[in-house]
PDB file of C-alpha atoms in Angstrom:
ATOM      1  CA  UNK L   1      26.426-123.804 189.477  1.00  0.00           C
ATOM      2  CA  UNK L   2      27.575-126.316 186.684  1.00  0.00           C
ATOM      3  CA  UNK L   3      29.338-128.621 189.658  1.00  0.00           C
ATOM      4  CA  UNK L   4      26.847-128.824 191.573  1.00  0.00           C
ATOM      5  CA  UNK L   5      24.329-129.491 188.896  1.00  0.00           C
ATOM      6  CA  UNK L   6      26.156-132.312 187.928  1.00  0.00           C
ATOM      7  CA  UNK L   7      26.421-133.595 191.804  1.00  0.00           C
ATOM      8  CA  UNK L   8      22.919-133.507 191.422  1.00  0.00           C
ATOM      9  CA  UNK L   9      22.488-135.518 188.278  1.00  0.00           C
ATOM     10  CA  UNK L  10      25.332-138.283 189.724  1.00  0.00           C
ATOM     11  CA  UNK L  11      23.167-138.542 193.024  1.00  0.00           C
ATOM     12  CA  UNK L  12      20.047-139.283 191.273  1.00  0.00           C
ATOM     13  CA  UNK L  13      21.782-141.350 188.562  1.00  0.00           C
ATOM     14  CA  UNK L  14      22.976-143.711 191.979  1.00  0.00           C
ATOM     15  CA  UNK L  15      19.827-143.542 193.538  1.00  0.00           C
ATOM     16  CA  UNK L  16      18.178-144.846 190.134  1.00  0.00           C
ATOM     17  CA  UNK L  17      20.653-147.567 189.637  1.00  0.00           C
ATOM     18  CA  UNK L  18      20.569-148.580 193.074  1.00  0.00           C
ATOM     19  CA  UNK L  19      16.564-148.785 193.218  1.00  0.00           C
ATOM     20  CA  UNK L  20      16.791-150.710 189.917  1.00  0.00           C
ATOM     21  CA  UNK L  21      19.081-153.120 191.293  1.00  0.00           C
ATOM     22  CA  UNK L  22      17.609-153.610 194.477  1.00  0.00           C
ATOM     23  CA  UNK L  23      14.204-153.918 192.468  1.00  0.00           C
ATOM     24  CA  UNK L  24      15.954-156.876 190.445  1.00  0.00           C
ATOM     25  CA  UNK L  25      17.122-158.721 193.438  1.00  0.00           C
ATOM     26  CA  UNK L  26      13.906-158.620 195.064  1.00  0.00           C
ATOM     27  CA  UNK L  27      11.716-159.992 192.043  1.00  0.00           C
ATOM     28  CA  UNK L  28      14.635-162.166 191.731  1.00  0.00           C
ATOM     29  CA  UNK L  29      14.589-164.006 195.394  1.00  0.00           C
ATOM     30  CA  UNK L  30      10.380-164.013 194.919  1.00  0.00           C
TER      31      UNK L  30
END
């Protein structure tokens, strides 16, 4: 249960740095 709580919490922690980043870039090239 703990493991794959924290699986859970690393996937959305990616997700949210990769949408931030992407977000960045794009406001960046416009």
């Amino acid at each position: 249960m703990l493991l794959n709580y924290l699986d859970k919490t690393v996937l959305l922690a990616l997700i949210a740095i990769v949408l931030t980043v992407g977000c960045h870039q794009i406001t960046e090239e416009v």
